[in-house]
Coordinates of N, CA and C in Angstrom, one line a residue:
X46 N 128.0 140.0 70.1 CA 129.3 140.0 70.7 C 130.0 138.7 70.2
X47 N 131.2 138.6 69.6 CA 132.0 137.7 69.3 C 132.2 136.9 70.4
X48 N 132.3 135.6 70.0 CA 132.7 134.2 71.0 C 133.9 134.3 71.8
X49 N 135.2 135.1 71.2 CA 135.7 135.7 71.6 C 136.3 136.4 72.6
X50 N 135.2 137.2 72.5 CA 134.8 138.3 73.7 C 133.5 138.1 75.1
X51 N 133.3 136.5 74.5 CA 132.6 136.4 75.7 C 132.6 136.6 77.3
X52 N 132.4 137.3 78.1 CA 132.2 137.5 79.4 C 132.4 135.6 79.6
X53 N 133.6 135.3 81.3 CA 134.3 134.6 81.4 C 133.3 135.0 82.8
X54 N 132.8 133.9 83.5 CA 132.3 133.9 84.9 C 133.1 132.8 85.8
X55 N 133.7 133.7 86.8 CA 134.4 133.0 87.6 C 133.5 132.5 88.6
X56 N 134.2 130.8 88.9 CA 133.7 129.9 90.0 C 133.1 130.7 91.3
X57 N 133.8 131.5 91.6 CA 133.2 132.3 92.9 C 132.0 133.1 92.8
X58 N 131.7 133.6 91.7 CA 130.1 134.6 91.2 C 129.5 134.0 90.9
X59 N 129.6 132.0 90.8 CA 128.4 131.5 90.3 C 127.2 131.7 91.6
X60 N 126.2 131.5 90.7 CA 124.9 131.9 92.1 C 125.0 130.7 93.1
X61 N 124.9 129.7 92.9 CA 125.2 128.8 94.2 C 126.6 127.4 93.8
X62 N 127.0 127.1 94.8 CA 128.6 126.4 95.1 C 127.7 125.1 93.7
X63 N 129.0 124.6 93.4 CA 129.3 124.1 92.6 C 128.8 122.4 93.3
X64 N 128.9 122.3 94.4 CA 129.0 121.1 94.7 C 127.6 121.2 95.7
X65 N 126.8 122.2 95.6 CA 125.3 121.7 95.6 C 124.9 121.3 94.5
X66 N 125.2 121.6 93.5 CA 124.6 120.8 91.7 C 124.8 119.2 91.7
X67 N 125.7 118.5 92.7 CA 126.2 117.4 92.6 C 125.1 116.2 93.0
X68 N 124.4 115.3 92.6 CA 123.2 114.5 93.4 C 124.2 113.2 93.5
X69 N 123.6 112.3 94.3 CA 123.7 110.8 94.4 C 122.8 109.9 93.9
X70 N 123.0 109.4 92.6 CA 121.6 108.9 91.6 C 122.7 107.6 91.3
X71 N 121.8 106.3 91.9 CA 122.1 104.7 91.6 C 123.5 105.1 92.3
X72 N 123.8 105.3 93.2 CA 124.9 105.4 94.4 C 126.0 106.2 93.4
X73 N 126.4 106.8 92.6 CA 127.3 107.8 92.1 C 126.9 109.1 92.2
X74 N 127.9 110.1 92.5 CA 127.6 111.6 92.3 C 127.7 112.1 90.7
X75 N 126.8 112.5 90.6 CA 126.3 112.7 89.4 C 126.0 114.3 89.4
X76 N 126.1 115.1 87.9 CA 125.4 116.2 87.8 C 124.5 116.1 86.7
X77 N 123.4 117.3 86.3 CA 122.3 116.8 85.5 C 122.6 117.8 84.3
X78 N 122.0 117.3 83.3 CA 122.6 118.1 81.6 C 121.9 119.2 82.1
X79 N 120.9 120.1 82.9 CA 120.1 121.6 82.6 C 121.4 122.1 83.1
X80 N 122.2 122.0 84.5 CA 123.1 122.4 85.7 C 124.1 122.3 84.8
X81 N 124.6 121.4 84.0 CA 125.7 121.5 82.9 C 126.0 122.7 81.9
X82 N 124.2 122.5 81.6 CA 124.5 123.2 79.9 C 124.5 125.0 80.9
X83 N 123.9 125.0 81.8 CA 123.8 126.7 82.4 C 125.5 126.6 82.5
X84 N 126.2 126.3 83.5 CA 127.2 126.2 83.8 C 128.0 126.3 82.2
X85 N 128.1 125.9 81.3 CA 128.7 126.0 80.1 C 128.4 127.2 78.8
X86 N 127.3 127.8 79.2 CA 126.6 128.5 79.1 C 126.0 128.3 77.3
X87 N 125.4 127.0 77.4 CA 124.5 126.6 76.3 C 123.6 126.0 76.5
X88 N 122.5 125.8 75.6 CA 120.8 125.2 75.8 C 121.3 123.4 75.9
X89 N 120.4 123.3 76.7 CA 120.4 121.4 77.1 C 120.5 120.9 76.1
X90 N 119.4 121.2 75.1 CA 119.4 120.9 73.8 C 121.0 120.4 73.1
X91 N 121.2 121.9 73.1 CA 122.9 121.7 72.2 C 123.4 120.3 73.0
X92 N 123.5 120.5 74.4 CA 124.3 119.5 74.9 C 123.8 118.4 75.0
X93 N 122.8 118.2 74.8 CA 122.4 116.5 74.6 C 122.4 116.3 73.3
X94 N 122.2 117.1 72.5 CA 122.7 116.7 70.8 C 124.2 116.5 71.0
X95 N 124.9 116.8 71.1 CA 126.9 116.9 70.9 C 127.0 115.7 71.8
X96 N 126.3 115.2 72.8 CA 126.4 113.9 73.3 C 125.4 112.7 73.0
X97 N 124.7 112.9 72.2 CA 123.8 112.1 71.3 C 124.9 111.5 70.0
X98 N 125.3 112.7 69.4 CA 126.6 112.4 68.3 C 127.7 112.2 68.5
X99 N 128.1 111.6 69.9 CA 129.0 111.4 70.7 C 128.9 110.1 71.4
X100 N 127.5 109.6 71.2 CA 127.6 108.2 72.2 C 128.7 107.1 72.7
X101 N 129.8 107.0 71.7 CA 130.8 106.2 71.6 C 131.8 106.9 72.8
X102 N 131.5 107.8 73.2 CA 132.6 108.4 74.3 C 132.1 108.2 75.6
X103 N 130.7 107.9 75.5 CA 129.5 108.4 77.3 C 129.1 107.1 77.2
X104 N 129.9 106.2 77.8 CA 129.5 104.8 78.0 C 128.8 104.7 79.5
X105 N 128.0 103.7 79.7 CA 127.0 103.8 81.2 C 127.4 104.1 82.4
X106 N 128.6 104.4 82.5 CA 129.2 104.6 83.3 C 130.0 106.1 83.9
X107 N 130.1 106.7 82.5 CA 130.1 108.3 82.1 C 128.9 108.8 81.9
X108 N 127.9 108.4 81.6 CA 125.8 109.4 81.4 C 125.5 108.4 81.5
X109 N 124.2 108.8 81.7 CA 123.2 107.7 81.7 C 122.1 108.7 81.8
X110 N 120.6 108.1 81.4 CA 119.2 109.0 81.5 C 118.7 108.1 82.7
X111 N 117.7 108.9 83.4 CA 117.3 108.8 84.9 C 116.2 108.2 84.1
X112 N 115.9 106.8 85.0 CA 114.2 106.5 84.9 C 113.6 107.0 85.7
X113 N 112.1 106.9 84.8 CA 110.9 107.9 85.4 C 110.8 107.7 87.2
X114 N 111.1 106.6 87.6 CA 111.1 106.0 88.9 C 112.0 107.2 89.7
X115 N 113.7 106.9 88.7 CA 114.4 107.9 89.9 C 114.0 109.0 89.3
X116 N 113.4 109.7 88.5 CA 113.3 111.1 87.9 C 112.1 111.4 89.1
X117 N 111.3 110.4 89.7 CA 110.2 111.3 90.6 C 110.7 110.7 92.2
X118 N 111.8 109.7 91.9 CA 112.6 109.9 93.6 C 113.2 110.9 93.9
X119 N 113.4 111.8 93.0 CA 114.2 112.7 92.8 C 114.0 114.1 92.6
X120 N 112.5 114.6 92.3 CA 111.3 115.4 92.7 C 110.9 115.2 94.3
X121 N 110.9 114.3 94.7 CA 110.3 114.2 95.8 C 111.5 114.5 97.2
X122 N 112.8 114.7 96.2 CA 113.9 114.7 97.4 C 113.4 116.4 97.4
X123 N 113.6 117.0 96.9 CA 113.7 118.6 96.2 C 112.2 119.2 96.1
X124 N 111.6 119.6 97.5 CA 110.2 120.1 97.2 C 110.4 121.3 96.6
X125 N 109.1 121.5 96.0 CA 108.5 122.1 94.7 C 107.2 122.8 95.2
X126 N 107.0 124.2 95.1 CA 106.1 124.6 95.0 C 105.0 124.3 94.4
X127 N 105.0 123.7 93.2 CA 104.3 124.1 91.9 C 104.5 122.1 91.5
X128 N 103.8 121.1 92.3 CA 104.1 119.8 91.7 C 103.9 119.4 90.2
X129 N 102.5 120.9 89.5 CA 102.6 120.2 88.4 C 103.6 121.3 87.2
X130 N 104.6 121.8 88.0 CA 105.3 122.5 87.3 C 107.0 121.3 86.9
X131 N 107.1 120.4 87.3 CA 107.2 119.7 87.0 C 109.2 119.6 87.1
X132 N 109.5 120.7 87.4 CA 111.0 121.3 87.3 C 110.7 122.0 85.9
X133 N 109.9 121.8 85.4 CA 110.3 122.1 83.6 C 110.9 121.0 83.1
X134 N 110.7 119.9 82.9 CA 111.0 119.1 82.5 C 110.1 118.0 82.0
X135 N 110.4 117.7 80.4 CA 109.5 116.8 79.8 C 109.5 115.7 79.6
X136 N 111.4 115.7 80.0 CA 111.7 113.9 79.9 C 113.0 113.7 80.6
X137 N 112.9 112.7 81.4 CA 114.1 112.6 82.1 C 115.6 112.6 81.8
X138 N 116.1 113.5 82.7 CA 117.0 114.3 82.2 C 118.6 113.2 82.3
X139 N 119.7 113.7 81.3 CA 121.1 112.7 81.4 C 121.8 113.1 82.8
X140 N 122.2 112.2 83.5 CA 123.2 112.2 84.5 C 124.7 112.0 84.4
X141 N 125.2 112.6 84.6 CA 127.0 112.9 84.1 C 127.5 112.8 85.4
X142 N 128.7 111.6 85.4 CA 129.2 111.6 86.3 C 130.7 112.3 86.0
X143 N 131.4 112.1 86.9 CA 133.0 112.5 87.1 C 133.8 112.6 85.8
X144 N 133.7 111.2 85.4 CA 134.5 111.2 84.4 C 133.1 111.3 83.2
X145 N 132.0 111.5 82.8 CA 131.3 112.0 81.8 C 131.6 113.9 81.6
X146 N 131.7 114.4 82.8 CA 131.7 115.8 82.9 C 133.2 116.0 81.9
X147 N 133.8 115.2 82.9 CA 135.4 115.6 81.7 C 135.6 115.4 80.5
X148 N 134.9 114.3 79.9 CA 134.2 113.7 78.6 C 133.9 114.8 77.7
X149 N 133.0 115.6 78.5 CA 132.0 117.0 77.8 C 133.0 118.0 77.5
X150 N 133.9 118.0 78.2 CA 135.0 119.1 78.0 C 135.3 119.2 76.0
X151 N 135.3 117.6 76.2 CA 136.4 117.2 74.5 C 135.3 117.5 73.2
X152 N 133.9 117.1 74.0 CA 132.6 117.1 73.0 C 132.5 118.6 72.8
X153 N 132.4 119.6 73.5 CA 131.9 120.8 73.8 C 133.1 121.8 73.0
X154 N 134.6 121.4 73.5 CA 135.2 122.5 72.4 C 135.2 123.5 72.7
X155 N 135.1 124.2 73.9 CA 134.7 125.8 73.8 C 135.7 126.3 75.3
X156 N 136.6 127.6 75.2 CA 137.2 127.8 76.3 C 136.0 127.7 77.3
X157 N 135.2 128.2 77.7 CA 134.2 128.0 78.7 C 133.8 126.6 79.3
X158 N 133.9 125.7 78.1 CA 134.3 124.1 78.7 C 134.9 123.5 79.5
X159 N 135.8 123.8 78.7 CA 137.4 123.8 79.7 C 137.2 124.5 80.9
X160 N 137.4 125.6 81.0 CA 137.2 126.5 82.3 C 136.1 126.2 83.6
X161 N 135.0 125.4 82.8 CA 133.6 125.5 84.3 C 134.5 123.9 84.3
X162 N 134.9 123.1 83.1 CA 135.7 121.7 83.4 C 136.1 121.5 84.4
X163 N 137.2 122.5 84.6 CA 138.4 122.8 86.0 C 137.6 122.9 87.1
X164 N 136.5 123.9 86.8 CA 136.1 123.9 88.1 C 135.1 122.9 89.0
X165 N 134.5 122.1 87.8 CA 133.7 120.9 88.6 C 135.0 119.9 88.6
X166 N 135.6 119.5 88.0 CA 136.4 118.7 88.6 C 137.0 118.7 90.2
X167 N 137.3 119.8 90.5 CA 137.4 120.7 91.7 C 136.4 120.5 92.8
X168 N 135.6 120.8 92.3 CA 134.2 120.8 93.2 C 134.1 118.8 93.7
X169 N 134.4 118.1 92.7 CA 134.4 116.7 92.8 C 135.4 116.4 94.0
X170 N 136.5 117.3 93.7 CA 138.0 116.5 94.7 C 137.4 116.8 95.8
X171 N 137.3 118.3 96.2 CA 136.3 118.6 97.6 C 135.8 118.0 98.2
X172 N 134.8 117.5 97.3 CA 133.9 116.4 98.0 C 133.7 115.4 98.2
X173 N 135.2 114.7 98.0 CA 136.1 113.3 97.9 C 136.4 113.9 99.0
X174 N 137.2 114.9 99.6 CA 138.2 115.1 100.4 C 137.1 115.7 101.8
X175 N 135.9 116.2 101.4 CA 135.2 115.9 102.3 C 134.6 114.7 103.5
X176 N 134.4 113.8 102.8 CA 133.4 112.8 102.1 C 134.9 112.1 103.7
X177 N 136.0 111.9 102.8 CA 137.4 111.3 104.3 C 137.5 111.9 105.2
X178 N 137.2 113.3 105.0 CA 137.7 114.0 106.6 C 136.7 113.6 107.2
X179 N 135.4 113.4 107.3 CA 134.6 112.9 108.0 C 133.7 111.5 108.1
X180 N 134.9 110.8 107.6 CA 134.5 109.0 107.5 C 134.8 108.9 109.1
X181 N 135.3 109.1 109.9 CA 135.5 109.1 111.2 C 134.1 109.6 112.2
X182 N 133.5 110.4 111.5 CA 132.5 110.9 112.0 C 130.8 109.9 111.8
X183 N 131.2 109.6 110.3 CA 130.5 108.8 109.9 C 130.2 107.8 110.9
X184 N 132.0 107.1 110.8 CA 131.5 106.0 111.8 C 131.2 105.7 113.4
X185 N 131.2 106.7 113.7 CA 130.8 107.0 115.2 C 129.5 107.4 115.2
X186 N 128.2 107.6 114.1 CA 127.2 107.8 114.0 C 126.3 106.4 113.5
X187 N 127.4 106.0 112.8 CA 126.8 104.2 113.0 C 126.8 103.8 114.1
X188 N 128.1 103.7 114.8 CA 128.0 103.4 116.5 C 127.0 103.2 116.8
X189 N 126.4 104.9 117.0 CA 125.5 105.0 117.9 C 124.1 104.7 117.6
X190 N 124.1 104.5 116.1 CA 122.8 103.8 115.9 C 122.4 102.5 115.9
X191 N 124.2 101.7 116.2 CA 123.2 100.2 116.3 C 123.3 100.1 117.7
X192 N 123.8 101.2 118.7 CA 123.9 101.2 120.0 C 122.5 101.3 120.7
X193 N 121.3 102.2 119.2 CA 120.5 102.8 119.6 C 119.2 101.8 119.9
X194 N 120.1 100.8 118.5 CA 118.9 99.7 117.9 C 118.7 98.7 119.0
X195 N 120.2 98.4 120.0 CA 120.2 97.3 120.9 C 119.1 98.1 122.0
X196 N 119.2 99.2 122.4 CA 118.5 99.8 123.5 C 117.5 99.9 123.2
X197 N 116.6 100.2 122.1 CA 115.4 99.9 121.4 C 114.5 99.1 122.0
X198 N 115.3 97.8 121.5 CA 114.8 96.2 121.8 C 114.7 95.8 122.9
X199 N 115.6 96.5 124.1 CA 115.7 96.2 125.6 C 114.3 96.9 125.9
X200 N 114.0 97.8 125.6 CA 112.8 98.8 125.8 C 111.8 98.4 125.3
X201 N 111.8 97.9 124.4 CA 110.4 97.1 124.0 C 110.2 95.9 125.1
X202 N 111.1 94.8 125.3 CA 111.2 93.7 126.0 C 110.3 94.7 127.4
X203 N 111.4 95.1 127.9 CA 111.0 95.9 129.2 C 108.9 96.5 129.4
X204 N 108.5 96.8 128.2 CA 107.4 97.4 127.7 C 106.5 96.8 127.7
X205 N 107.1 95.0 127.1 CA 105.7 93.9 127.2 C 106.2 93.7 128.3
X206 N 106.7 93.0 129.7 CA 107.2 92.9 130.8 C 106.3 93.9 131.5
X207 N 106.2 94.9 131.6 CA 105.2 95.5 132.2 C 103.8 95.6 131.7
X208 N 103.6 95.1 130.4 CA 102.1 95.2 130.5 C 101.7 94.1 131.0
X209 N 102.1 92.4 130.8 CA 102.1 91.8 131.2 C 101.5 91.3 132.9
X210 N 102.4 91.8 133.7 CA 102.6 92.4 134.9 C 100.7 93.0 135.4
X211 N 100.9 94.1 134.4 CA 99.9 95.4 135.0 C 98.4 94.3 134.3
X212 N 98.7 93.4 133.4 CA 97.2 92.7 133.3 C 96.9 91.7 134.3
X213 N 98.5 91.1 135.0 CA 98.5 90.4 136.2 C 97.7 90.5 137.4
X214 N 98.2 92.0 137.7 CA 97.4 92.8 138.5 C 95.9 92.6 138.5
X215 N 95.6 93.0 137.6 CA 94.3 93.4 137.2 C 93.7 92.5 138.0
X216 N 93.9 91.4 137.0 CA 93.7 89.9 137.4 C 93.4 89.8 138.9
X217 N 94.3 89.9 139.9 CA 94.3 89.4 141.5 C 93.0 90.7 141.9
X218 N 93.1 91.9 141.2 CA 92.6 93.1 142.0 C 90.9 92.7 142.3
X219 N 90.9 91.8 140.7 CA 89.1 92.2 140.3 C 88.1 90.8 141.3
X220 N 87.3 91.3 141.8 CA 86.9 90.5 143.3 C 86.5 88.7 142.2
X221 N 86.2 88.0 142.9 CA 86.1 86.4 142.6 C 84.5 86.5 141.9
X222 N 84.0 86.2 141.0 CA 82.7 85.7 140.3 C 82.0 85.9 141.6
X223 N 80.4 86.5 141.8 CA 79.7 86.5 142.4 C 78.6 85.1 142.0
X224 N 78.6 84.4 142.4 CA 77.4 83.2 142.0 C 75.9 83.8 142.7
X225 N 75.0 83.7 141.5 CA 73.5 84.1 142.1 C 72.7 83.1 143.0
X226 N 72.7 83.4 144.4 CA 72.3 82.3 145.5 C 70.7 81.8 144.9
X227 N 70.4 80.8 145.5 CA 69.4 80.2 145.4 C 68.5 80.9 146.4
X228 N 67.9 81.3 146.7 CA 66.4 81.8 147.4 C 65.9 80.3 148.2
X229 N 66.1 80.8 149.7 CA 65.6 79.2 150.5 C 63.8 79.8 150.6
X230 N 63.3 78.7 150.7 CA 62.5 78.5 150.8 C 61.2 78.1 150.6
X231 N 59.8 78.3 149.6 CA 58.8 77.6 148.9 C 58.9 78.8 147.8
X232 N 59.0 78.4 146.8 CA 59.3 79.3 145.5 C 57.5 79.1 144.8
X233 N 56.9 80.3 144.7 CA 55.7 80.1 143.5 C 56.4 80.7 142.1
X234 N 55.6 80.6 141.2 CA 56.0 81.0 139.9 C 55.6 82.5 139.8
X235 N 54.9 82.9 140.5 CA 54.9 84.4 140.3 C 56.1 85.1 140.9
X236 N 56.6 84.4 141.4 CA 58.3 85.0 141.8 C 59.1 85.5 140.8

């Protein structure tokens, strides 16, 4: 089939929302070149080559490759049936942020670029506009956790105060040393 005539998949029939592909890797939302190149509908490969011959556009700030460190913080967020299956993956994979994704648009060339482009950029605002509708919620959840942390601490205090106490106890309950009396009287040694 001519390039052409390729079958165009709209945002809504992709199999899962756009903005679960999205991670938080070294505090930016990031997506990963496999989730890219499906979405674009080309092998990783291609797409890490066209941004291998592209370096001068994907400065550290637009890609970056995950260390093995975050590549298995990052397995371990996402259980796995299969630990030595590995995701399929042989080497840790490029992370594209916001403005790397839009980057890929210019590298990539292809109406389908453009087009899934639009739609993760989209997926990004969302989750910007998410992210504020519920900064309010956020912070009422901090509240209550350093509300949680002071009450903690009173409950610990409270906790040694009573054991304290209940060894106190102990103390007064248990009868006074019994001293072994002397035996009156003429003691032989066969006693």
């Amino acid at each position: 089939m001519p390039k052409s005539r390729r079958r165009l998949v709209r945002v809504s029939s992709l199999p899962q929302p756009l903005v679960s592909l999205i991670h938080v890797i070294r505090g930016r939302r990031v997506m990963f070149d496999a989730d890219l190149a499906a979405l674009y509908d080309v092998h990783t490969r291609a797409l890490n080559q066209a941004v291998r011959r592209n370096l001068e556009r994907f400065p550290g700030d637009f890609a970056f490759k995950l260390s093995k460190g975050e590549l298995e913080n990052w397995r371990s967020r996402i259980v796995t049936s299969n630990p030595s299956a590995k995701q399929g993956l042989r080497r840790p994979p490029y992370a594209f942020t916001q403005e790397g994704i839009a980057m890929l648009s210019s590298v990539l060339r292809s109406a389908r670029a453009v087009q899934m482009n639009i739609a993760i950029m989209r997926a990004f605002v969302r989750l910007r506009e998410l992210m504020v509708a519920h900064k309010d919620i956020a912070a009422r959840i901090e509240k209550l956790e350093r509300g949680q942390e002071r009450i903690a601490s009173v409950i610990d205090v409270l906790v040694e105060d009573i054991n304290r106490l209940g060894r106190k106890i102990e103390e007064i309950k248990s009868p006074a040393p019994s001293y072994a009396r002397r035996r009156i009287g003429f003691v032989t040694d066969d006693d």
